[in-house]
Structure formats: structure tokens, C-alpha cells
């Protein structure tokens, strides 16, 4: 099960924080800082997986952004690694060449994308075509 | 998509981004908050767009890390808007900010209900997503009917079904008891696995997986469907699933979820399902061998995600040796892959394979590669997995190599994993030691290389092993002495060496290089550099030296008398110095020899190292337990487990401290220690309390309650009650002393044939008995077959910190299972005559041992279990009777006749029984009892 999804830049600014467990606000802040410290020190030769408390972080770096998914230790690493990429490709398509600023100015839309693809800590929909079709429908609405 | 953009919001975000300082940002935010507050307060006629814009700004401010204490009502108002974009912002605000607030909850639930009941699938979806994000007990109760109905109804469109499935999952996780799923829905929920829409299936598997975990039997129908769905995907071409093909891999996520779902069950019983599943797994393994269809890492990752999950399932089923070995070979290839991820995952999976008997040997073939990984991997987490795998693949055949490699690596290993490595090396070298000298060499090397990372458990264990194995004690003393000669010695080394020399220094004292005085000087040269705990231990060593080497007593006394000890500011040191000195002055050599006797062997329990290793992981959780993860509801089972493990961790350590470090003190402070030794020594040293117990055992032959064991410390009584082949027993353990008996453990040992003849079902014994108190242990004993031998009871306990072991025969004779039978003379003689085959009769003539009293004989015979029938034998002095010997499988008829001859002071006993050999046994039991 996914415990949370974080998108952060190198400087540690959070661009998305999606929580699938109930955390207090100060706990959230602590987790954000810990994850940032954990993944930014790793280089390309390292794995895309890090143990984190009693969970693990599966992460991938895109330019200056780190996409991190916190899952249970026995969850399938590669499946979540590719779930990140699938998500990134959807964002890229949806925002026509996504960049960090898109995530800032359209933060409320990014949540919609997440809800289409991940719900209740599980993968909801994996078809890019289906997700994008749904998102296009939603955008056309008032 | 920019059409609906809220311009005001964009401007505000730009302003914030342009702020040069934190203060400027704060000013801008406060200005905005004031503005929004005024708008909300003053302008009751804000339109939906404006409300949406301001709520969205509040959300943005909240996400920047500022508290928001207003605007909630406006957000909830947005829920009832007819416009998607307004509704969406309302739901988002609620999901992000208001997830734990209870105010307005009813209002929110009402709005959600309205949306769920609307005909607009977009609105239904928004409402469902909101429940999936923040659903709680109240929502579970509120929607316990509606959401499941959406999931299984034929009218529902696919995206809504997807959301409904995961919505239920959320409610199931947060509030399983409030969510009542009708069992009539089970089949329809399971059938979602077959849904044409792969997205529905993908979402539904996650729900079903959770429901299966709650009620595997109810949902076991999902196995067949999951296998057939999986089969259809893996055997298809990637072009068959356009939408769901990801980099040439058909529906990888769905496959992974299905493979995980199947891991909830044992391998399918149905042969055809099972073979279909095996084919799937085979196909997945085959595909891993095919050339890649794309150079993109996404392709290989997706393919391997499925492969690794398939391997997990193969390991879970642990029955198809062919698949296990194939999996292992595949992972072996990955070990050499240039992708770090794959090497890491291969090491991780191989750890599991190493534990299966089918693939253990296949894993061992990769030992070289794994050792190389240990040396060359750049990522510490990969090296960590290599260590794990080496540990898992270790057995007697490769232990020496693996331990050596791990030791070598330890010198350069990352600090974060050293302690765990030390534990693993210690465990492996003990577990697979053929020669304990090798074990000791390794352990001392371990302390030398990584002394700081050697936890107490590790060096305690070294000492336990030495104390328990007489064959290595002189070698231990020798190498301990040598280790101390190194110019720089780790303190843990000093502790181990000090303890060992204190116990066994005499074994090397004849060597001119290690005569007593040299040993003493060598140890004492380290003394001043040590912590007070170590010094305390060394003082005990010195005291033991006084006993081992009386010739250096005076030097030891000088040290004890020295101000730095005798007047040490540390109370422990001072007390030891004072008491040891006094003890050495007033006690005779014999008393000293008793007090300072070598330590008795430790009871063999589970190695505390294994306990420690198992606890290592949860322990890291414990540190974070006050933090978010443990505080949340998702892992409710973590709490008690953690508490338990911390208790466990403390206990063995304390006990060992009692045994290893404080034993002198407790003996001294306890005035009864002289008694202790006089009590304990006989019972430890005399292995044969049998002669005394046998006599009483013979008594139990005729009685149903008796004392079956007694010494100065303890009395054990027993009470039995027969019901056919099952005997109810109650043991009573009485503590005869004035102190506690602790750590009581007992086992009933049945050897040879007895093992299959009797079955014990005895409750665990309480671990302690208060002074002069009694405890009870009850249970049942089942007679499966007429047995011959007696079981042995092993009992161990601590009395005043001295281990006591007691072994005695449990006087359980087969006659306890005889039930008396009454009959008239006709049937008696009829049966008697029928039992005339050679093995059925036994007759013995034996001299009288006791006065030949008619009444005594009758009592004994009746007490033996069978009847005493009068008026059958013409001679009234003779005894006749019958009984049935009950075993689990049969009933054995037994008849007897006992004829006393008072003139000759002899008896003649004749027994006939329906089963060969039984008559013999019964005569044996009785022929010296009259």
C-alpha cells in the first residue's frame, strides 16, 4: 500500500504531498524533510529504493524534481518505480511538456491527476489513454 | 485547459514566488488573508467562481505551511455547487485540510450522499474519491449500503466502479467493523476480477486482496478467477491490450496485483487450476529470457516487476522445485546485470530462495558473485542485501568461507551495518562450528576488529559457550591470554579475557609464559583504562584468582586494599573491593573454594543472539514509535508487538548479568548461600535419585496419588484419575525452602518405543514458586499402546542463582489404564479357558516379601486397577479378578489368579491377557510386591 506520494525539488520545496494515512501536520513536515535528506544524497549508481523507517521509498528523479512513493517493505519495487514514470508521462501529456512551474500554478489539478491514478493508497488506473481522456473531459467542464 | 484558470490565484502565486524574503512572503500572505476574510464576511453574495478562487487561495496558503482557521463553511458550500470546478475545489479543500475535523461532518456527509445519489458520474466520482481520501467510521456507517451497490450494480459506469472499489477498501481499512459487506455480494465482488475493463479489475484486486485477508474462505473463489485472468494476460501479445500495455508489457500492474493476491492462498488444490498457474509462471520466466523489445528501462522494469512478483509466488508456494531452480538461475543472471536495481532485487529475492529446501543448493552456486557484491557494490543498501544473502545461504559446508569473508568485509563495512554483521557472524560461527576452537578464534577476532559493535549479548554468549564446553576451556584461556598481550585491547576483549582467565586461568598456569603472576599483571595492566563496569568484573576475576592461585593472594589483596578501589568514589567498586578483601581474609581455603567455584553450565535456551537479531528491525520501529507512523491507524498491530519486544530485550540481559557479573555479590549478600551449596550440590551431582523414587514409584502402582520425587528443596506429588485410555494428571510442586525457586522448566522425556505409545498433553509449568508454596500443573496422558518403559521427567530451576537439575523416572505404569471388570464365575472361567495361547499366559512363583496378610493383598490387587472377585475360586484364600486395559486403539482383557502358600511363604501368580506380552508385563510389575 502507498503511504504517501511526494514531489520535491532539490532545494526541498514540496510540489505535491499526497497522504494516504492520517498524519498530523508537524509529522508531515518531518517526513518531508527526512525523505528529502534521504534521497537527495543518492547518486545515479544507487538503487531507486531506500529503506525508510519501517517502510521504503521508491523514488525517481526527473530534472530537478524527485518523485517519491512511500510503500510497505514487501511491496513490489519495480511496479511502483514504473507507476511513478507512468504518472510523470501523464503529467507531461496533460500539461504539454510539464515543468516544475506547472505543478506550482496548477497544484489543484495535480491532485485530480493523482486521484485518477492512485486512490486509497492503491493503483487505480494505469492506462494513460483512459486517464488523459477523463482529465480532458473534466477540463472541458466548468 | 487554461480556460478556467483563476487569474487572481495565478497572480497571487506569482506574487508569493517573487517575494525576496520570508518576511515579505508573510506580509503578502497576511494581506491576502485579510482580504479573503473581509470578502467572506462582508459580501454574502459572492458567486461560485469567487468562492472557489478564495478557497483555492486558502488551500495554497495552507500548503505553504500556514494555519488556516476560516473558510471551511465556504468550502463546504462549494460542494453543493452544480459546477464541476467549484465542487472539485470544495472536495479538495475538505480532503486536504479538514480530514480530522468533526465539525460540519454531517453536512459534508449529506453533500457526499447527494452527489453519490446524483445521476452525474463525474459528481459521483468526486464524492467517492473524497470518501476514499478521508473516509472514516462515520462514513463507513453512512454509506455501508450505497457504495457496495455502486460497485456491483450493472448500471454503474467503469470509472465509478474503480473509485467505488477503492473507496470500500479505504472504509474497510479504517473501520472494518462498521462496514458490513453482505455475503450475497461476495461472488459479484470476486467476479470483478473478470471485468472486461482492465482498470476495474486493477482497482478491484486491491479490494479483494484486503477482503481475502479478513476472510480467506469466503473469498477463495477468487483463486480460479485470478489464475485465469493472469493466464489470459501473460499468454497474450502486448498488442491485445492497447490501452493497458506499458512499454510492450501487457497490464504489468494488474499482473503484479494478481500474483500478490494468489500469495494469500496455498497452491491451488484443483489440478487443472494448478497446472494453469504453473504454466503462467513458466511463461513469465520464459519471457524474461526473450530479447528486450525496447532499450528503454521502462520496458525491462515493467517486465521484471511481473517477474519478481512471480518469483515471490513461486517461493510462497514452495512446492515446484523446477520453478524454484529456474527462478534462482534467473536471479543469478540478474546478479551480474549492470542495473543496480536488479542486482539489489535479485539479492533480496535470493534470500528467500535460500530458505527453501528445493533451491538452497541452487542459491549456493552464486556464493562467489555475492561475495564480490559485498566488495564492489557502491550502494550500501546493496551490500547490506549481500550480507543478508550470505547469512541466509550459509550452512555447514560453506560456513568457514562465508564467515571469513564477512569478517574481512567487516573491517571496512559501513558503520550503519556493522552491529548487525557482528551479530550474524557470531550466530553463524556458533551454529556451524564443528570445532569450537575455530569458533573462539573467530569470536576473538570479531571483538578485535569491531569491538565497538560487539553488543553485550555477543560477548555474553562467548562466555556461555566456554562455560558450557569443558573441551575448549583451556584453549579459551590460552587465546584470551594471548589476546590481552596486544598493546591496544578493546574493552570488550578485556571483559571476555578477564572472565575466562578468572574461571580457567589455572588451566594455562603451568606454562612458564603464563604463570599466575604474569596473568594477573597482564590483566591488571589494563585495569586503569577500563570503565567501572569492566573494573567490577575484573575485581571478581581477581577474587577468583585468590582461589585458583593462593600464592598470589597477597598481591591481589594489595590491589583490593588500594585506595583507588577500597575508597573508590564508585560505590560498586568500593563494595566489591571491601567485601572481596574481607572474604579473602576471614574465609578458610575450603569455604573460598566453595564460594568461588567455577560457574555451572548455563541452561541451553534459544541463543540470545537470535533473539537480538530478530528484534533489531522492530527496535528501529520502536525508536520512531512516538512518531507519525506508529501513531496512525494503519498498523494497529504494531503497538503491542513493540512493547513486547522491548520487554524481551531487557529480560535476557538482566538475567545474564545476574549469572555473569553479579553472581558473587548475590551469593554473598544472601546469607543462605552456604545452605544453597549444601542443598544444591548433592542434587546436581547425584544423577541417580532413581533408587529412592523407584520405591515410591512402586507405591504409585497401587495408589492414585503419591509423592513421586523429593529432595531438600522440592517435593513433587501427583494425583491421577483414569477415564478409559486417558489419564487426568495433576502434578504438585512444593517449594520446601525459604526463598523463591525461579525459571522452572520441565519436560517429560519419552524415548524409543515409548514415544509412539504415550501421548502427553501437559500445560506449561509456572516459572516460579514462592517460598514454602505449592504450584499445580495439570494435563492428560493418553495411552496409545500398552507400553513397557517409564518416561523420564527433567526438571530445572534456579535456587539462589544456582541452577538445579533434577531427572527422575516418572512412575507411570501401564496398569493405570486398567479398568476393573466384574463378572460371575461362569464367564470368568469361560474367558480364562479362551486365553490359552502361549503368549497370553504368564505364571510365576515367587517368595513373599511382606507378611502374608489377606487384606493387604486384596488392597494391593484392587489398587492395581482390576477387580477382586469373590466366590469364584473354591479356595477362599486365593484371589481372582479381571480388568480391561484401555489403549487408544484397543481394549485388552486381563484375568488373574493369585494363590498364596502360607506354609512355603510363597505365592503363585497367573495372569492371562488377550494380547501377547501383556500378561508378562503385568506379572513383572507384581512379582515383588507381595
CSV table of N, CA, C and O in Angstrom, one decimal, chain B residues 2 54 87 93 117 210 219 231 271 302 349 392 460 485 491 523 554 603 717 762 769 802 825 869 875 898:
chain,number,residue,atom,x,y,z
B,2,UNK,N,-6.4,26.1,-20.1
B,2,UNK,CA,-6.1,27.3,-19.3
B,2,UNK,C,-7.4,28.1,-19.2
B,2,UNK,O,-7.4,29.2,-18.6
B,54,UNK,N,-11.2,32.0,-3.8
B,54,UNK,CA,-10.7,32.3,-2.5
B,54,UNK,C,-10.4,31.0,-1.7
B,54,UNK,O,-9.3,31.0,-1.0
B,87,UNK,N,-17.1,22.4,-7.3
B,87,UNK,CA,-17.2,21.2,-6.5
B,87,UNK,C,-15.8,20.6,-6.2
B,87,UNK,O,-15.5,20.2,-5.1
B,93,UNK,N,-10.4,20.9,-0.8
B,93,UNK,CA,-10.1,21.7,0.4
B,93,UNK,C,-10.5,20.8,1.6
B,93,UNK,O,-9.7,20.6,2.6
B,117,UNK,N,-25.9,10.0,-5.0
B,117,UNK,CA,-27.2,9.7,-5.5
B,117,UNK,C,-27.6,10.4,-6.8
B,117,UNK,O,-28.6,10.2,-7.4
B,210,UNK,N,-7.6,-7.3,0.2
B,210,UNK,CA,-7.9,-6.9,1.6
B,210,UNK,C,-9.0,-7.8,2.3
B,210,UNK,O,-8.9,-8.2,3.4
B,219,UNK,N,-13.7,-15.8,0.3
B,219,UNK,CA,-13.3,-15.3,-1.0
B,219,UNK,C,-12.4,-16.3,-1.8
B,219,UNK,O,-11.8,-15.9,-2.7
B,231,UNK,N,-3.6,-15.8,-16.7
B,231,UNK,CA,-3.2,-16.6,-17.8
B,231,UNK,C,-3.5,-15.9,-19.1
B,231,UNK,O,-2.7,-15.9,-20.0
B,271,UNK,N,-6.2,-29.6,-9.7
B,271,UNK,CA,-5.1,-29.9,-10.5
B,271,UNK,C,-5.0,-29.1,-11.8
B,271,UNK,O,-3.9,-28.6,-12.2
B,302,UNK,N,9.1,-2.9,-16.2
B,302,UNK,CA,7.8,-3.4,-16.2
B,302,UNK,C,7.8,-5.0,-16.3
B,302,UNK,O,7.1,-5.7,-15.5
B,349,UNK,N,15.5,-11.2,-3.3
B,349,UNK,CA,14.7,-12.4,-3.6
B,349,UNK,C,15.5,-13.7,-3.3
B,349,UNK,O,14.9,-14.7,-2.8
B,392,UNK,N,21.8,-16.0,4.8
B,392,UNK,CA,20.8,-17.0,4.5
B,392,UNK,C,21.3,-18.2,3.8
B,392,UNK,O,20.7,-19.3,4.0
B,460,UNK,N,28.6,-12.0,26.0
B,460,UNK,CA,28.0,-12.9,27.0
B,460,UNK,C,27.9,-14.3,26.4
B,460,UNK,O,28.2,-15.3,27.1
B,485,UNK,N,47.7,-9.7,25.3
B,485,UNK,CA,49.1,-9.2,25.2
B,485,UNK,C,49.2,-8.1,24.1
B,485,UNK,O,50.2,-7.5,24.0
B,491,UNK,N,37.9,-2.9,25.1
B,491,UNK,CA,37.4,-3.2,26.4
B,491,UNK,C,36.6,-4.5,26.5
B,491,UNK,O,36.6,-5.2,27.4
B,523,UNK,N,46.5,-8.7,33.2
B,523,UNK,CA,45.1,-8.2,33.3
B,523,UNK,C,45.2,-6.8,34.0
B,523,UNK,O,44.5,-5.8,33.6
B,554,UNK,N,48.3,-12.4,48.2
B,554,UNK,CA,48.8,-11.2,48.9
B,554,UNK,C,48.8,-10.0,47.9
B,554,UNK,O,48.4,-8.9,48.2
B,603,UNK,N,21.9,-23.0,31.2
B,603,UNK,CA,20.8,-23.8,30.6
B,603,UNK,C,20.8,-23.4,29.1
B,603,UNK,O,20.9,-22.3,28.7
B,717,UNK,N,4.4,-34.0,44.1
B,717,UNK,CA,3.3,-35.0,44.3
B,717,UNK,C,2.5,-35.1,43.0
B,717,UNK,O,2.6,-34.3,42.1
B,762,UNK,N,0.4,-31.8,28.6
B,762,UNK,CA,0.5,-31.2,29.9
B,762,UNK,C,0.7,-29.7,29.8
B,762,UNK,O,1.4,-29.3,28.9
B,769,UNK,N,8.1,-20.5,42.0
B,769,UNK,CA,7.4,-20.9,43.2
B,769,UNK,C,7.8,-20.1,44.4
B,769,UNK,O,9.0,-20.0,44.7
B,802,UNK,N,21.6,-20.5,41.6
B,802,UNK,CA,22.3,-21.7,41.2
B,802,UNK,C,21.4,-22.6,40.5
B,802,UNK,O,20.2,-22.9,40.9
B,825,UNK,N,-18.8,-66.4,37.9
B,825,UNK,CA,-17.7,-67.4,37.8
B,825,UNK,C,-17.8,-68.0,36.4
B,825,UNK,O,-16.8,-68.4,35.8
B,869,UNK,N,-12.7,-60.7,42.6
B,869,UNK,CA,-13.9,-61.4,42.5
B,869,UNK,C,-13.9,-62.4,43.6
B,869,UNK,O,-13.0,-63.3,43.6
B,875,UNK,N,-11.0,-72.1,46.7
B,875,UNK,CA,-10.1,-71.8,47.9
B,875,UNK,C,-10.3,-70.3,48.2
B,875,UNK,O,-9.9,-69.4,47.4
B,898,UNK,N,-4.2,-65.3,42.0
B,898,UNK,CA,-3.1,-65.2,42.9
B,898,UNK,C,-3.3,-66.2,44.0
B,898,UNK,O,-4.3,-66.2,44.7
